Tab-separated table of N, CA and C in Angstrom:
chain	number	residue	atom	x	y	z
V	1309	MET	N	-2.911	18.516	-3.866
V	1309	MET	CA	-3.953	17.795	-3.185
V	1309	MET	C	-3.294	16.830	-2.200
V	1310	ASN	N	-3.746	16.827	-0.948
V	1310	ASN	CA	-3.241	15.886	0.044
V	1310	ASN	C	-4.150	14.663	0.097
V	1311	PHE	N	-3.534	13.498	0.111
V	1311	PHE	CA	-4.273	12.250	0.163
V	1311	PHE	C	-4.083	11.615	1.533
V	1312	ARG	N	-5.113	10.927	2.030
V	1312	ARG	CA	-5.001	10.200	3.290
V	1312	ARG	C	-4.797	8.712	3.042
V	1313	THR	N	-4.527	8.335	1.836
V	1313	THR	CA	-4.313	6.933	1.504
V	1313	THR	C	-3.066	6.789	0.656
V	1314	ASP	N	-2.478	5.623	0.729
V	1314	ASP	CA	-1.319	5.346	-0.093
V	1314	ASP	C	-1.679	4.484	-1.301
V	1315	LEU	N	-2.899	3.960	-1.342
V	1315	LEU	CA	-3.310	3.082	-2.429
V	1315	LEU	C	-3.569	3.886	-3.704
V	1316	ALA	N	-2.909	3.486	-4.780
V	1316	ALA	CA	-3.055	4.206	-6.055
V	1316	ALA	C	-4.496	4.205	-6.534
V	1317	VAL	N	-5.204	3.092	-6.376
V	1317	VAL	CA	-6.594	3.021	-6.839
V	1317	VAL	C	-7.466	4.028	-6.082
V	1318	GLU	N	-7.232	4.197	-4.788
V	1318	GLU	CA	-8.012	5.166	-4.015
V	1318	GLU	C	-7.617	6.596	-4.367
V	1319	ARG	N	-6.345	6.839	-4.590
V	1319	ARG	CA	-5.901	8.177	-4.995
V	1319	ARG	C	-6.538	8.566	-6.323
V	1320	GLN	N	-6.609	7.602	-7.230
V	1320	GLN	CA	-7.241	7.838	-8.528
V	1320	GLN	C	-8.710	8.205	-8.345
V	1321	GLU	N	-9.429	7.468	-7.505
V	1321	GLU	CA	-10.841	7.743	-7.258
V	1321	GLU	C	-11.048	9.127	-6.659
V	1322	VAL	N	-10.214	9.482	-5.684
V	1322	VAL	CA	-10.325	10.799	-5.043
V	1322	VAL	C	-10.053	11.901	-6.059
V	1323	PHE	N	-8.996	11.739	-6.862
V	1323	PHE	CA	-8.659	12.747	-7.868
V	1323	PHE	C	-9.816	12.953	-8.838
V	1324	LYS	N	-10.427	11.854	-9.299
V	1324	LYS	CA	-11.554	11.954	-10.224
V	1324	LYS	C	-12.733	12.677	-9.576
V	1325	LYS	N	-13.015	12.339	-8.334
V	1325	LYS	CA	-14.148	12.948	-7.638
V	1325	LYS	C	-13.927	14.448	-7.420
V	1326	VAL	N	-12.750	14.809	-6.938
V	1326	VAL	CA	-12.442	16.213	-6.661
V	1326	VAL	C	-12.447	17.042	-7.940
V	1327	ASN	N	-11.966	16.458	-9.040
V	1327	ASN	CA	-11.874	17.187	-10.314
V	1327	ASN	C	-13.042	16.909	-11.254
V	1328	ASN	N	-14.055	16.194	-10.758
V	1328	ASN	CA	-15.255	15.899	-11.525
V	1328	ASN	C	-14.922	15.276	-12.890
V	1329	ILE	N	-14.096	14.220	-12.849
V	1329	ILE	CA	-13.668	13.526	-14.055
V	1329	ILE	C	-14.318	12.148	-14.061
V	1330	SER	N	-14.899	11.751	-15.185
V	1330	SER	CA	-15.512	10.421	-15.267
V	1330	SER	C	-14.662	9.449	-16.093
V	1331	GLU	N	-13.825	9.968	-16.978
V	1331	GLU	CA	-12.997	9.102	-17.798
V	1331	GLU	C	-11.616	8.946	-17.157
V	1332	ASN	N	-10.699	8.281	-17.865
V	1332	ASN	CA	-9.354	8.073	-17.331
V	1332	ASN	C	-8.616	9.389	-17.125
V	1333	ILE	N	-7.779	9.414	-16.121
V	1333	ILE	CA	-6.923	10.561	-15.850
V	1333	ILE	C	-5.763	10.502	-16.850
V	1334	PRO	N	-5.417	11.627	-17.492
V	1334	PRO	CA	-4.274	11.620	-18.412
V	1334	PRO	C	-3.012	11.117	-17.704
V	1335	GLY	N	-2.304	10.195	-18.363
V	1335	GLY	CA	-1.078	9.647	-17.789
V	1335	GLY	C	-1.303	8.435	-16.900
V	1336	ILE	N	-2.560	7.979	-16.808
V	1336	ILE	CA	-2.877	6.834	-15.963
V	1336	ILE	C	-3.775	5.857	-16.716
V	1337	GLU	N	-3.432	4.586	-16.633
V	1337	GLU	CA	-4.293	3.520	-17.145
V	1337	GLU	C	-4.778	2.716	-15.951
V	1338	SER	N	-6.020	2.295	-15.988
V	1338	SER	CA	-6.523	1.480	-14.885
V	1338	SER	C	-7.379	0.338	-15.413
V	1339	GLU	N	-7.444	-0.702	-14.595
V	1339	GLU	CA	-8.188	-1.906	-14.973
V	1339	GLU	C	-8.735	-2.538	-13.700
V	1340	GLU	N	-9.926	-3.112	-13.811
V	1340	GLU	CA	-10.544	-3.826	-12.699
V	1340	GLU	C	-10.924	-5.220	-13.157
V	1341	LYS	N	-10.745	-6.195	-12.256
V	1341	LYS	CA	-11.158	-7.568	-12.559
V	1341	LYS	C	-11.886	-8.130	-11.341
V	1342	GLN	N	-13.056	-8.669	-11.571
V	1342	GLN	CA	-13.797	-9.370	-10.519
V	1342	GLN	C	-13.439	-10.844	-10.662
V	1343	ILE	N	-12.667	-11.377	-9.720
V	1343	ILE	CA	-12.216	-12.761	-9.783
V	1343	ILE	C	-13.312	-13.702	-9.273
V	1344	SER	N	-13.942	-13.300	-8.189
V	1344	SER	CA	-15.048	-14.065	-7.610
V	1344	SER	C	-15.907	-13.091	-6.826
V	1345	LYS	N	-16.893	-13.622	-6.145
V	1345	LYS	CA	-17.792	-12.772	-5.355
V	1345	LYS	C	-17.031	-11.955	-4.303
V	1346	SER	N	-15.952	-12.524	-3.768
V	1346	SER	CA	-15.227	-11.853	-2.695
V	1346	SER	C	-13.859	-11.297	-3.102
V	1347	ILE	N	-13.384	-11.573	-4.321
V	1347	ILE	CA	-12.044	-11.139	-4.745
V	1347	ILE	C	-12.144	-10.160	-5.915
V	1348	HIS	N	-11.551	-8.992	-5.726
V	1348	HIS	CA	-11.564	-7.955	-6.750
V	1348	HIS	C	-10.125	-7.448	-6.922
V	1349	VAL	N	-9.651	-7.342	-8.159
V	1349	VAL	CA	-8.299	-6.867	-8.447
V	1349	VAL	C	-8.385	-5.516	-9.154
V	1350	TYR	N	-7.645	-4.545	-8.623
V	1350	TYR	CA	-7.562	-3.207	-9.228
V	1350	TYR	C	-6.116	-2.977	-9.649
V	1351	LYS	N	-5.929	-2.551	-10.890
V	1351	LYS	CA	-4.595	-2.241	-11.389
V	1351	LYS	C	-4.561	-0.782	-11.827
V	1352	VAL	N	-3.519	-0.098	-11.416
V	1352	VAL	CA	-3.312	1.290	-11.820
V	1352	VAL	C	-1.888	1.396	-12.353
V	1353	LYS	N	-1.753	1.946	-13.553
V	1353	LYS	CA	-0.434	2.159	-14.145
V	1353	LYS	C	-0.220	3.659	-14.313
V	1354	VAL	N	0.759	4.178	-13.590
V	1354	VAL	CA	1.142	5.581	-13.740
V	1354	VAL	C	2.197	5.598	-14.833
V	1355	LYS	N	1.833	6.193	-15.992
V	1355	LYS	CA	2.663	6.099	-17.190
V	1355	LYS	C	3.667	7.227	-17.352
V	1356	ASP	N	3.340	8.412	-16.851
V	1356	ASP	CA	4.216	9.546	-17.107
V	1356	ASP	C	4.110	10.579	-15.991
V	1357	LYS	N	4.827	11.684	-16.184
V	1357	LYS	CA	4.879	12.734	-15.164
V	1357	LYS	C	3.492	13.327	-14.877
V	1358	GLN	N	2.663	13.447	-15.898
V	1358	GLN	CA	1.322	14.000	-15.704
V	1358	GLN	C	0.506	13.112	-14.765
V	1359	GLY	N	0.570	11.811	-14.963
V	1359	GLY	CA	-0.126	10.879	-14.086
V	1359	GLY	C	0.470	10.884	-12.690
V	1360	GLN	N	1.789	10.965	-12.638
V	1360	GLN	CA	2.509	11.009	-11.361
V	1360	GLN	C	2.072	12.213	-10.532
V	1361	GLU	N	1.988	13.346	-11.167
V	1361	GLU	CA	1.592	14.575	-10.454
V	1361	GLU	C	0.122	14.536	-10.038
V	1362	ALA	N	-0.712	13.897	-10.841
V	1362	ALA	CA	-2.145	13.860	-10.542
V	1362	ALA	C	-2.426	13.112	-9.246
V	1363	ILE	N	-1.852	11.917	-9.096
V	1363	ILE	CA	-2.184	11.123	-7.904
V	1363	ILE	C	-1.013	11.005	-6.924
V	1364	GLN	N	0.062	11.747	-7.200
V	1364	GLN	CA	1.220	11.795	-6.297
V	1364	GLN	C	1.790	10.416	-6.000
V	1365	LYS	N	1.921	9.600	-7.052
V	1365	LYS	CA	2.547	8.281	-6.967
V	1365	LYS	C	3.592	8.212	-8.074
V	1366	PRO	N	4.772	7.659	-7.797
V	1366	PRO	CA	5.795	7.543	-8.837
V	1366	PRO	C	5.323	6.698	-10.019
V	1367	ILE	N	5.926	6.935	-11.164
V	1367	ILE	CA	5.640	6.144	-12.354
V	1367	ILE	C	5.859	4.674	-12.016
V	1368	GLY	N	4.884	3.842	-12.376
V	1368	GLY	CA	4.999	2.421	-12.074
V	1368	GLY	C	3.652	1.737	-12.109
V	1369	ASN	N	3.655	0.470	-11.727
V	1369	ASN	CA	2.448	-0.354	-11.718
V	1369	ASN	C	2.023	-0.631	-10.287
V	1370	TYR	N	0.750	-0.478	-10.006
V	1370	TYR	CA	0.196	-0.668	-8.671
V	1370	TYR	C	-0.969	-1.640	-8.750
V	1371	VAL	N	-0.952	-2.645	-7.880
V	1371	VAL	CA	-2.006	-3.653	-7.870
V	1371	VAL	C	-2.587	-3.732	-6.462
V	1372	THR	N	-3.903	-3.670	-6.377
V	1372	THR	CA	-4.606	-3.856	-5.115
V	1372	THR	C	-5.512	-5.069	-5.274
V	1373	ILE	N	-5.355	-6.039	-4.386
V	1373	ILE	CA	-6.227	-7.205	-4.378
V	1373	ILE	C	-7.112	-7.065	-3.145
V	1374	ASP	N	-8.388	-6.845	-3.385
V	1374	ASP	CA	-9.361	-6.611	-2.318
V	1374	ASP	C	-10.144	-7.892	-2.073
V	1375	VAL	N	-10.107	-8.364	-0.823
V	1375	VAL	CA	-10.831	-9.583	-0.458
V	1375	VAL	C	-11.846	-9.227	0.620
V	1376	LYS	N	-13.100	-9.468	0.332
V	1376	LYS	CA	-14.190	-9.174	1.265
V	1376	LYS	C	-14.414	-10.337	2.222
V	1377	LYS	N	-14.787	-10.027	3.450
V	1377	LYS	CA	-15.178	-11.018	4.466
V	1377	LYS	C	-14.149	-12.130	4.615
V	1378	MET	N	-12.905	-11.731	4.807
V	1378	MET	CA	-11.800	-12.680	4.887
V	1378	MET	C	-11.977	-13.703	6.018
V	1379	LYS	N	-12.577	-13.322	7.114
V	1379	LYS	CA	-12.731	-14.230	8.246
V	1379	LYS	C	-13.627	-15.425	7.923
V	1380	ASN	N	-14.565	-15.266	7.018
V	1380	ASN	CA	-15.545	-16.311	6.728
V	1380	ASN	C	-15.292	-17.065	5.430
V	1381	ILE	N	-14.104	-16.929	4.866
V	1381	ILE	CA	-13.827	-17.531	3.563
V	1381	ILE	C	-13.524	-19.027	3.701
V	1382	GLN	N	-14.099	-19.802	2.807
V	1382	GLN	CA	-13.892	-21.248	2.772
V	1382	GLN	C	-12.561	-21.575	2.082
V	1383	ASP	N	-12.106	-22.818	2.254
V	1383	ASP	CA	-10.818	-23.242	1.700
V	1383	ASP	C	-10.729	-23.047	0.189
V	1384	GLU	N	-11.809	-23.323	-0.531
V	1384	GLU	CA	-11.797	-23.164	-1.987
V	1384	GLU	C	-11.531	-21.702	-2.380
V	1385	GLU	N	-12.134	-20.795	-1.644
V	1385	GLU	CA	-11.934	-19.363	-1.919
V	1385	GLU	C	-10.518	-18.941	-1.532
V	1386	LYS	N	-9.969	-19.525	-0.477
V	1386	LYS	CA	-8.585	-19.236	-0.082
V	1386	LYS	C	-7.622	-19.644	-1.184
V	1387	GLU	N	-7.913	-20.755	-1.840
V	1387	GLU	CA	-7.090	-21.200	-2.972
V	1387	GLU	C	-7.150	-20.179	-4.113
V	1388	LYS	N	-8.336	-19.631	-4.377
V	1388	LYS	CA	-8.480	-18.609	-5.423
V	1388	LYS	C	-7.685	-17.353	-5.058
V	1389	ILE	N	-7.712	-16.991	-3.779
V	1389	ILE	CA	-6.954	-15.818	-3.322
V	1389	ILE	C	-5.461	-16.047	-3.543
V	1390	ALA	N	-4.961	-17.205	-3.114
V	1390	ALA	CA	-3.542	-17.523	-3.273
V	1390	ALA	C	-3.151	-17.523	-4.747
V	1391	PHE	N	-4.005	-18.106	-5.595
V	1391	PHE	CA	-3.718	-18.139	-7.026
V	1391	PHE	C	-3.709	-16.718	-7.606
V	1392	THR	N	-4.650	-15.889	-7.184
V	1392	THR	CA	-4.728	-14.507	-7.670
V	1392	THR	C	-3.473	-13.728	-7.274
V	1393	ILE	N	-3.061	-13.843	-6.030
V	1393	ILE	CA	-1.854	-13.146	-5.571
V	1393	ILE	C	-0.644	-13.633	-6.354
V	1394	SER	N	-0.510	-14.943	-6.491
V	1394	SER	CA	0.607	-15.519	-7.232
V	1394	SER	C	0.633	-15.033	-8.682
V	1395	SER	N	-0.517	-15.049	-9.329
V	1395	SER	CA	-0.605	-14.610	-10.734
V	1395	SER	C	-0.222	-13.145	-10.895
V	1396	GLU	N	-0.734	-12.310	-10.004
V	1396	GLU	CA	-0.437	-10.875	-10.098
V	1396	GLU	C	1.040	-10.605	-9.835
V	1397	LEU	N	1.639	-11.307	-8.859
V	1397	LEU	CA	3.074	-11.135	-8.595
V	1397	LEU	C	3.905	-11.597	-9.781
V	1398	GLN	N	3.540	-12.718	-10.369
V	1398	GLN	CA	4.269	-13.206	-11.548
V	1398	GLN	C	4.215	-12.200	-12.691
V	1399	GLU	N	3.053	-11.612	-12.884
V	1399	GLU	CA	2.901	-10.616	-13.952
V	1399	GLU	C	3.756	-9.380	-13.684
V	1400	LEU	N	3.801	-8.949	-12.415
V	1400	LEU	CA	4.587	-7.769	-12.063
V	1400	LEU	C	6.088	-7.984	-12.245
V	1401	ILE	N	6.583	-9.170	-11.904
V	1401	ILE	CA	8.035	-9.382	-11.952
V	1401	ILE	C	8.522	-9.980	-13.273
V	1402	LYS	N	7.569	-10.373	-14.135
V	1402	LYS	CA	7.959	-10.959	-15.426
V	1402	LYS	C	8.892	-10.004	-16.166
V	1403	GLY	N	10.057	-10.520	-16.551
V	1403	GLY	CA	11.014	-9.711	-17.285
V	1403	GLY	C	11.862	-8.800	-16.402
V	1404	GLN	N	11.570	-8.748	-15.103
V	1404	GLN	CA	12.305	-7.874	-14.188
V	1404	GLN	C	13.427	-8.609	-13.454
V	1405	VAL	N	13.239	-9.904	-13.227
V	1405	VAL	CA	14.237	-10.695	-12.498
V	1405	VAL	C	14.499	-11.994	-13.244
V	1406	GLY	N	15.695	-12.535	-13.025
V	1406	GLY	CA	16.051	-13.808	-13.628
V	1406	GLY	C	15.474	-14.966	-12.824
V	1407	LYS	N	15.494	-16.159	-13.411
V	1407	LYS	CA	14.914	-17.329	-12.757
V	1407	LYS	C	15.605	-17.670	-11.444
V	1408	LYS	N	16.860	-17.343	-11.306
V	1408	LYS	CA	17.602	-17.681	-10.090
V	1408	LYS	C	17.784	-16.481	-9.163
V	1409	ASP	N	17.253	-15.329	-9.538
V	1409	ASP	CA	17.348	-14.146	-8.684
V	1409	ASP	C	16.450	-14.311	-7.463
V	1410	GLU	N	16.863	-13.692	-6.368
V	1410	GLU	CA	16.050	-13.709	-5.157
V	1410	GLU	C	15.255	-12.422	-5.064
V	1411	ILE	N	14.025	-12.532	-4.574
V	1411	ILE	CA	13.203	-11.347	-4.356
V	1411	ILE	C	12.576	-11.441	-2.968
V	1412	LEU	N	12.182	-10.317	-2.435
V	1412	LEU	CA	11.508	-10.259	-1.146
V	1412	LEU	C	10.106	-9.724	-1.374
V	1413	ILE	N	9.128	-10.441	-0.867
V	1413	ILE	CA	7.735	-10.018	-0.974
V	1413	ILE	C	7.206	-9.830	0.437
V	1414	VAL	N	6.616	-8.665	0.702
V	1414	VAL	CA	6.117	-8.348	2.035
V	1414	VAL	C	4.640	-8.012	1.938
V	1415	GLY	N	3.847	-8.585	2.827
V	1415	GLY	CA	2.424	-8.275	2.891
V	1415	GLY	C	2.141	-7.480	4.156
V	1416	LEU	N	1.207	-6.555	4.082
V	1416	LEU	CA	0.858	-5.739	5.233
V	1416	LEU	C	-0.642	-5.548	5.256
V	1417	GLY	N	-1.213	-5.662	6.427
V	1417	GLY	CA	-2.634	-5.409	6.587
V	1417	GLY	C	-3.215	-6.322	7.641
V	1418	ASN	N	-3.827	-5.736	8.638
V	1418	ASN	CA	-4.516	-6.484	9.673
V	1418	ASN	C	-5.485	-5.548	10.390
V	1419	LEU	N	-6.107	-5.995	11.446
V	1419	LEU	CA	-7.101	-5.169	12.140
V	1419	LEU	C	-6.534	-3.857	12.663
V	1420	TYR	N	-5.235	-3.832	12.986
V	1420	TYR	CA	-4.650	-2.663	13.624
V	1420	TYR	C	-3.754	-1.853	12.709
V	1421	SER	N	-3.571	-2.300	11.491
V	1421	SER	CA	-2.653	-1.619	10.596
V	1421	SER	C	-3.249	-1.555	9.203
V	1422	THR	N	-3.123	-0.414	8.575
V	1422	THR	CA	-3.567	-0.270	7.198
V	1422	THR	C	-2.329	-0.067	6.334
V	1423	PRO	N	-2.387	-0.288	5.025
V	1423	PRO	CA	-1.208	-0.173	4.180
V	1423	PRO	C	-0.558	1.210	4.189
V	1424	ASP	N	-1.285	2.221	4.610
V	1424	ASP	CA	-0.723	3.561	4.549
V	1424	ASP	C	-0.529	4.187	5.931
V	1425	SER	N	-0.465	3.387	6.984
V	1425	SER	CA	-0.375	3.944	8.322
V	1425	SER	C	0.131	2.902	9.304
V	1426	LEU	N	0.768	3.368	10.395
V	1426	LEU	CA	1.150	2.430	11.447
V	1426	LEU	C	-0.044	2.011	12.276
V	1427	ARG	N	-1.072	2.815	12.302
V	1427	ARG	CA	-2.324	2.417	12.963
V	1427	ARG	C	-3.456	3.205	12.338
V	1428	THR	N	-4.644	2.661	12.438
V	1428	THR	CA	-5.783	3.343	11.842
V	1428	THR	C	-6.085	4.607	12.620
V	1429	LYS	N	-6.635	5.584	11.952
V	1429	LYS	CA	-6.915	6.874	12.570
V	1429	LYS	C	-7.853	6.731	13.775
V	1430	SER	N	-8.848	5.871	13.695
V	1430	SER	CA	-9.803	5.719	14.786
V	1430	SER	C	-9.164	5.106	16.034
V	1431	ASN	N	-8.012	4.432	15.877
V	1431	ASN	CA	-7.353	3.805	17.013
V	1431	ASN	C	-6.229	4.653	17.597
V	1432	THR	N	-5.995	5.846	17.076
V	1432	THR	CA	-4.857	6.646	17.477
V	1432	THR	C	-4.827	6.916	18.980
V	1433	LYS	N	-5.910	7.383	19.568
V	1433	LYS	CA	-5.912	7.723	20.985
V	1433	LYS	C	-5.965	6.487	21.875
V	1434	SER	N	-6.809	5.533	21.547
V	1434	SER	CA	-6.983	4.369	22.419
V	1434	SER	C	-5.759	3.461	22.438
V	1435	ARG	N	-4.914	3.536	21.443
V	1435	ARG	CA	-3.742	2.663	21.382
V	1435	ARG	C	-2.456	3.490	21.318
V	1436	ARG	N	-2.450	4.626	21.964
V	1436	ARG	CA	-1.360	5.581	21.868
V	1436	ARG	C	-0.005	4.978	22.216
V	1437	ASN	N	0.087	4.119	23.203
V	1437	ASN	CA	1.356	3.598	23.658
V	1437	ASN	C	1.764	2.299	22.962
V	1438	LYS	N	1.014	1.862	21.976
V	1438	LYS	CA	1.321	0.624	21.274
V	1438	LYS	C	1.563	0.927	19.804
V	1439	THR	N	2.478	0.209	19.235
V	1439	THR	CA	2.725	0.322	17.801
V	1439	THR	C	2.454	-1.019	17.167
V	1440	TYR	N	1.625	-1.026	16.142
V	1440	TYR	CA	1.285	-2.253	15.431
V	1440	TYR	C	1.921	-2.218	14.065
V	1441	LEU	N	2.657	-3.242	13.753
V	1441	LEU	CA	3.301	-3.322	12.444
V	1441	LEU	C	2.818	-4.531	11.709
């Protein structure tokens, strides 16, 4: 199965829809948390080769933090977003790095770039000579 997204949560949804599955995919655990009206956290854990083959993602933990209407968010909600990102990153790296180890964290996503592409499909022709990173 070819996927047009790199997000594990979306790959899981597509796999379930295509294969008419309503329960968990074998080899995959997933969890959703509604933090606030505008913040939603999706976690997907690919546990084994069966899960890896199903959604074509390596064994590991994948977290998607979805924030709705980012342009209109008030300062209090921005604080919740920052806390949510910080908490999820801490959970992911817990036990993986020492207190004095250095890590690099990179964020990607804006009007012209999606996490799985250098530019959105709808902008391919109109922005042919520009690359957005």
